[in-house]
Tab-separated table of C-alpha atoms in Angstrom:
chain	number	residue	atom	x	y	z
E	213	UNK	CA	54.515	68.876	119.455
E	214	UNK	CA	55.369	66.776	116.403
E	215	UNK	CA	56.204	69.004	113.457
E	216	UNK	CA	53.436	67.505	111.353
E	217	UNK	CA	50.940	69.482	113.455
E	218	UNK	CA	52.835	72.692	112.659
E	219	UNK	CA	52.459	71.747	109.002
E	220	UNK	CA	48.714	71.309	109.504
E	221	UNK	CA	48.322	74.649	111.316
E	222	UNK	CA	50.092	76.665	108.639
E	223	UNK	CA	48.331	74.671	105.948
E	224	UNK	CA	45.018	75.746	107.466
E	225	UNK	CA	46.192	79.365	107.499
E	226	UNK	CA	47.134	79.093	103.839
E	227	UNK	CA	43.767	77.552	102.950
E	228	UNK	CA	42.066	80.370	104.854
E	229	UNK	CA	43.574	82.814	102.350
E	230	UNK	CA	42.371	80.666	99.451
E	231	UNK	CA	38.814	80.467	100.736
E	232	UNK	CA	38.777	84.145	101.619
E	233	UNK	CA	39.796	84.940	98.054
E	234	UNK	CA	36.925	82.801	96.775
E	235	UNK	CA	34.250	84.676	98.729
E	236	UNK	CA	35.898	88.014	99.486
E	237	UNK	CA	33.567	90.154	97.386
E	238	UNK	CA	30.326	88.723	98.794
E	239	UNK	CA	30.530	90.583	102.105
E	240	UNK	CA	31.214	93.899	100.380
E	241	UNK	CA	29.060	93.306	97.293
E	242	UNK	CA	26.704	96.202	97.987
E	243	UNK	CA	29.631	98.610	98.348
E	244	UNK	CA	31.295	97.385	95.148
E	245	UNK	CA	27.967	97.546	93.332
E	246	UNK	CA	27.261	101.085	94.500
E	247	UNK	CA	30.790	102.238	93.638
E	248	UNK	CA	30.856	100.886	90.085
E	249	UNK	CA	27.140	100.648	89.282
E	250	UNK	CA	26.941	96.853	89.025
E	251	UNK	CA	23.784	94.756	88.994
E	252	UNK	CA	23.310	91.284	90.495
E	253	UNK	CA	24.125	89.547	87.212
E	254	UNK	CA	27.475	91.321	87.047
E	255	UNK	CA	28.258	90.278	90.605
E	256	UNK	CA	27.395	86.685	89.700
E	257	UNK	CA	29.829	86.733	86.785
E	258	UNK	CA	32.557	87.860	89.180
E	259	UNK	CA	32.013	84.676	91.154
E	260	UNK	CA	31.987	82.511	88.031
E	261	UNK	CA	35.248	83.780	86.543
E	262	UNK	CA	37.017	83.040	89.813
E	263	UNK	CA	35.728	79.468	89.992
E	264	UNK	CA	36.520	78.662	86.349
E	265	UNK	CA	40.062	79.974	86.764
E	266	UNK	CA	40.413	78.137	90.087
E	267	UNK	CA	39.355	74.832	88.542
E	268	UNK	CA	41.637	75.142	85.508
E	269	UNK	CA	44.671	76.121	87.584
E	270	UNK	CA	44.617	73.210	90.017
E	271	UNK	CA	46.412	70.726	87.761
E	272	UNK	CA	49.319	73.078	86.919
E	273	UNK	CA	49.740	73.874	90.611
E	274	UNK	CA	49.794	70.145	91.342
E	275	UNK	CA	52.609	69.654	88.833
E	276	UNK	CA	54.477	72.600	90.368
E	277	UNK	CA	54.135	71.169	93.877
E	278	UNK	CA	55.447	67.773	92.747
E	279	UNK	CA	58.383	69.353	90.954
E	280	UNK	CA	59.461	72.100	93.381
E	281	UNK	CA	57.754	71.112	96.613
E	282	UNK	CA	54.579	72.121	98.396
E	283	UNK	CA	56.279	74.869	100.420
E	284	UNK	CA	57.374	76.823	97.351
E	285	UNK	CA	54.079	76.308	95.529
E	286	UNK	CA	51.986	77.382	98.515
E	287	UNK	CA	54.211	80.341	99.355
E	288	UNK	CA	54.054	81.594	95.768
E	289	UNK	CA	50.308	81.010	95.567
E	290	UNK	CA	49.593	82.928	98.781
E	291	UNK	CA	51.818	85.838	97.699
E	292	UNK	CA	50.013	85.994	94.354
E	293	UNK	CA	46.679	85.854	96.177
E	294	UNK	CA	47.687	88.959	98.130
E	295	UNK	CA	48.816	90.778	94.979
E	296	UNK	CA	45.672	89.959	93.018
E	297	UNK	CA	43.455	91.026	95.933
E	298	UNK	CA	45.283	94.333	95.996
E	299	UNK	CA	44.667	94.639	92.254
E	300	UNK	CA	40.973	93.950	92.850
E	301	UNK	CA	40.909	96.718	95.458
E	302	UNK	CA	42.265	99.360	93.084
E	303	UNK	CA	40.159	98.367	90.058
E	304	UNK	CA	38.468	101.275	88.333
E	305	UNK	CA	36.125	99.382	86.016
E	306	UNK	CA	34.098	96.200	85.797
E	307	UNK	CA	36.511	94.639	83.298
E	308	UNK	CA	39.388	95.243	85.692
E	309	UNK	CA	37.413	93.575	88.468
E	310	UNK	CA	36.882	90.520	86.247
E	311	UNK	CA	40.572	90.370	85.344
E	312	UNK	CA	41.681	90.463	88.956
E	313	UNK	CA	39.029	87.966	90.021
E	314	UNK	CA	40.271	85.520	87.364
E	315	UNK	CA	43.922	85.926	88.341
E	316	UNK	CA	42.878	85.656	91.976
E	317	UNK	CA	41.309	82.290	91.171
E	318	UNK	CA	44.521	81.083	89.535
E	319	UNK	CA	46.571	82.118	92.575
E	320	UNK	CA	44.173	80.711	95.170
E	321	UNK	CA	44.135	77.292	93.481
E	322	UNK	CA	47.676	76.594	94.689
E	323	UNK	CA	46.910	75.786	98.300
E	324	UNK	CA	44.525	72.843	98.307
E	325	UNK	CA	46.328	70.566	95.856
E	326	UNK	CA	49.789	71.362	97.212
E	327	UNK	CA	48.721	70.808	100.820
E	328	UNK	CA	47.057	67.509	99.906
E	329	UNK	CA	50.466	66.241	98.816
E	330	UNK	CA	52.234	67.641	101.880
E	331	UNK	CA	49.728	66.123	104.298
E	332	UNK	CA	50.063	62.724	102.607
E	333	UNK	CA	53.795	62.822	103.303
E	334	UNK	CA	53.637	64.137	106.862
E	335	UNK	CA	50.733	62.078	108.214
E	336	UNK	CA	50.356	58.320	108.538
E	337	UNK	CA	47.449	56.702	106.648
E	338	UNK	CA	45.377	56.309	109.826
E	339	UNK	CA	45.619	60.081	110.503
E	340	UNK	CA	44.991	61.401	107.007
E	341	UNK	CA	41.209	61.449	107.128
E	342	UNK	CA	41.278	63.490	110.331
E	343	UNK	CA	43.943	65.942	109.181
E	344	UNK	CA	42.332	66.463	105.764
E	345	UNK	CA	38.968	67.098	107.408
E	346	UNK	CA	40.407	69.598	109.903
E	347	UNK	CA	42.454	71.287	107.181
E	348	UNK	CA	39.466	71.835	104.899
E	349	UNK	CA	36.844	72.594	107.547
E	350	UNK	CA	38.833	75.072	109.630
E	351	UNK	CA	40.436	76.822	106.671
E	352	UNK	CA	37.141	77.207	104.824
E	353	UNK	CA	35.233	78.366	107.906
E	354	UNK	CA	37.764	81.028	108.877
E	355	UNK	CA	38.173	82.172	105.276
E	356	UNK	CA	34.465	82.527	104.625
E	357	UNK	CA	33.879	84.115	108.029
E	358	UNK	CA	36.582	86.680	107.329
E	359	UNK	CA	35.023	87.502	103.960
E	360	UNK	CA	31.480	87.872	105.253
E	361	UNK	CA	32.079	89.339	108.721
E	362	UNK	CA	35.536	90.852	109.156
E	363	UNK	CA	35.854	92.483	105.731
E	364	UNK	CA	32.521	94.384	105.831
E	365	UNK	CA	33.203	95.367	109.464
E	366	UNK	CA	36.529	96.856	108.407
E	367	UNK	CA	34.889	98.616	105.471
E	368	UNK	CA	32.222	100.231	107.668
E	369	UNK	CA	33.972	100.910	110.969
E	370	UNK	CA	37.725	101.099	110.469
E	371	UNK	CA	38.816	101.543	106.861
E	372	UNK	CA	37.592	104.158	104.425
E	373	UNK	CA	35.443	101.835	102.338
E	374	UNK	CA	35.697	98.450	100.656
E	375	UNK	CA	38.892	99.264	98.787
E	376	UNK	CA	41.006	100.070	101.820
E	377	UNK	CA	39.600	97.171	103.839
E	378	UNK	CA	40.511	94.783	101.003
E	379	UNK	CA	44.012	96.259	100.862
E	380	UNK	CA	44.420	95.697	104.612
E	381	UNK	CA	43.500	92.036	104.304
E	382	UNK	CA	45.723	91.682	101.232
E	383	UNK	CA	48.614	92.850	103.418
E	384	UNK	CA	47.709	90.307	106.105
E	385	UNK	CA	47.605	87.559	103.470
E	386	UNK	CA	51.052	88.617	102.299
E	387	UNK	CA	52.256	88.132	105.884
E	388	UNK	CA	50.714	84.659	105.939
E	389	UNK	CA	52.649	83.924	102.755
E	390	UNK	CA	55.896	84.814	104.549
E	391	UNK	CA	54.937	82.551	107.461
E	392	UNK	CA	54.194	79.673	105.085
E	393	UNK	CA	57.606	79.970	103.458
E	394	UNK	CA	59.294	80.040	106.876
E	395	UNK	CA	57.427	77.219	108.599
E	396	UNK	CA	56.002	74.866	105.984
E	397	UNK	CA	58.082	71.902	104.849
E	398	UNK	CA	57.233	69.880	101.763
E	399	UNK	CA	58.237	66.553	103.313
E	400	UNK	CA	59.804	65.103	106.463
E	401	UNK	CA	63.622	65.051	106.610
E	402	UNK	CA	65.072	62.446	104.290
E	403	UNK	CA	61.956	62.126	102.140
E	404	UNK	CA	61.635	63.432	98.581
E	405	UNK	CA	59.142	66.249	97.933
E	406	UNK	CA	57.378	64.003	95.406
E	407	UNK	CA	57.539	60.758	97.399
E	408	UNK	CA	54.360	59.196	98.761
E	409	UNK	CA	54.082	56.989	101.818
E	410	UNK	CA	52.618	53.505	101.273
E	411	UNK	CA	48.847	53.210	101.441
E	412	UNK	CA	48.964	51.012	104.498
E	413	UNK	CA	51.733	49.911	106.792
E	414	UNK	CA	52.429	46.226	106.393
E	415	UNK	CA	50.586	45.770	103.101
E	416	UNK	CA	53.759	45.095	101.174
E	417	UNK	CA	57.236	43.866	101.823
E	418	UNK	CA	60.014	41.508	100.862
E	419	UNK	CA	60.512	37.963	102.117
E	420	UNK	CA	63.645	35.895	101.806
E	421	UNK	CA	64.366	32.200	102.267
E	422	UNK	CA	67.777	30.739	102.854
E	423	UNK	CA	68.884	27.171	102.133
E	424	UNK	CA	72.204	25.468	102.770
E	425	UNK	CA	73.552	22.648	100.635
E	426	UNK	CA	76.361	20.324	101.695
E	427	UNK	CA	79.411	20.178	99.451
E	428	UNK	CA	82.178	17.561	99.322
E	429	UNK	CA	84.792	18.021	102.007
E	430	UNK	CA	82.349	19.352	104.602
E	431	UNK	CA	81.840	22.786	103.018
E	432	UNK	CA	78.382	24.273	102.609
E	433	UNK	CA	76.798	26.572	100.047
E	434	UNK	CA	74.088	29.002	101.091
E	435	UNK	CA	71.463	30.129	98.595
E	436	UNK	CA	69.051	32.968	99.277
E	437	UNK	CA	65.816	33.521	97.369
E	438	UNK	CA	63.881	36.726	97.884
E	439	UNK	CA	60.459	37.746	96.654
E	440	UNK	CA	58.111	40.684	96.923
E	441	UNK	CA	54.576	40.283	98.244
E	442	UNK	CA	51.646	42.667	98.260
E	443	UNK	CA	48.473	42.416	100.303
E	444	UNK	CA	45.798	44.917	99.208
E	445	UNK	CA	44.141	46.940	101.993
E	446	UNK	CA	40.651	45.920	103.049
């Protein structure tokens, strides 16, 4: 198996943690509400603070990925996602829940932008649409399914409530962070972590022309003229 598919698999795992963080409280909302006496409006605000923080944090994470590489940015982001989920699980008040939801949004924002750069380096242009679609669809589906099915099942049948079930999944996410650090690579060997492949193979290149001129005494002089051409993709 070409290593780019390993990159895609662990990228999907990382995005699963991001999407789980986005929707983690929805499957256990009634338990959180009963525990802390929250109404539906309060639960809605918990979703909003995550999304605002997530949106604002994407650009800084993009800069971090370009500077230090996607592997480091994603590994750090997934670790922070685990820590902030654990903080959410031990919150004792509504304000603490909001704080941890906001920091959770900042942490979870790391994966998508950093993986977009990594996939652009590992996959050829003709494969990028497929790999981006698989990355987003599979990661989002597993993440949301875990939040709405696995987490409440753990809370009801295995763990002692929503707090312990969230802590269990935070531990699993921490393990995924370790796996990402071990197996993800920011770029193929010999390529810079901030380098991008050309948009299309064969759209640009250099052409050279050589000409020989006769000199007195039978000698020749060779002149070479080179130019750069670009053909935009259709």
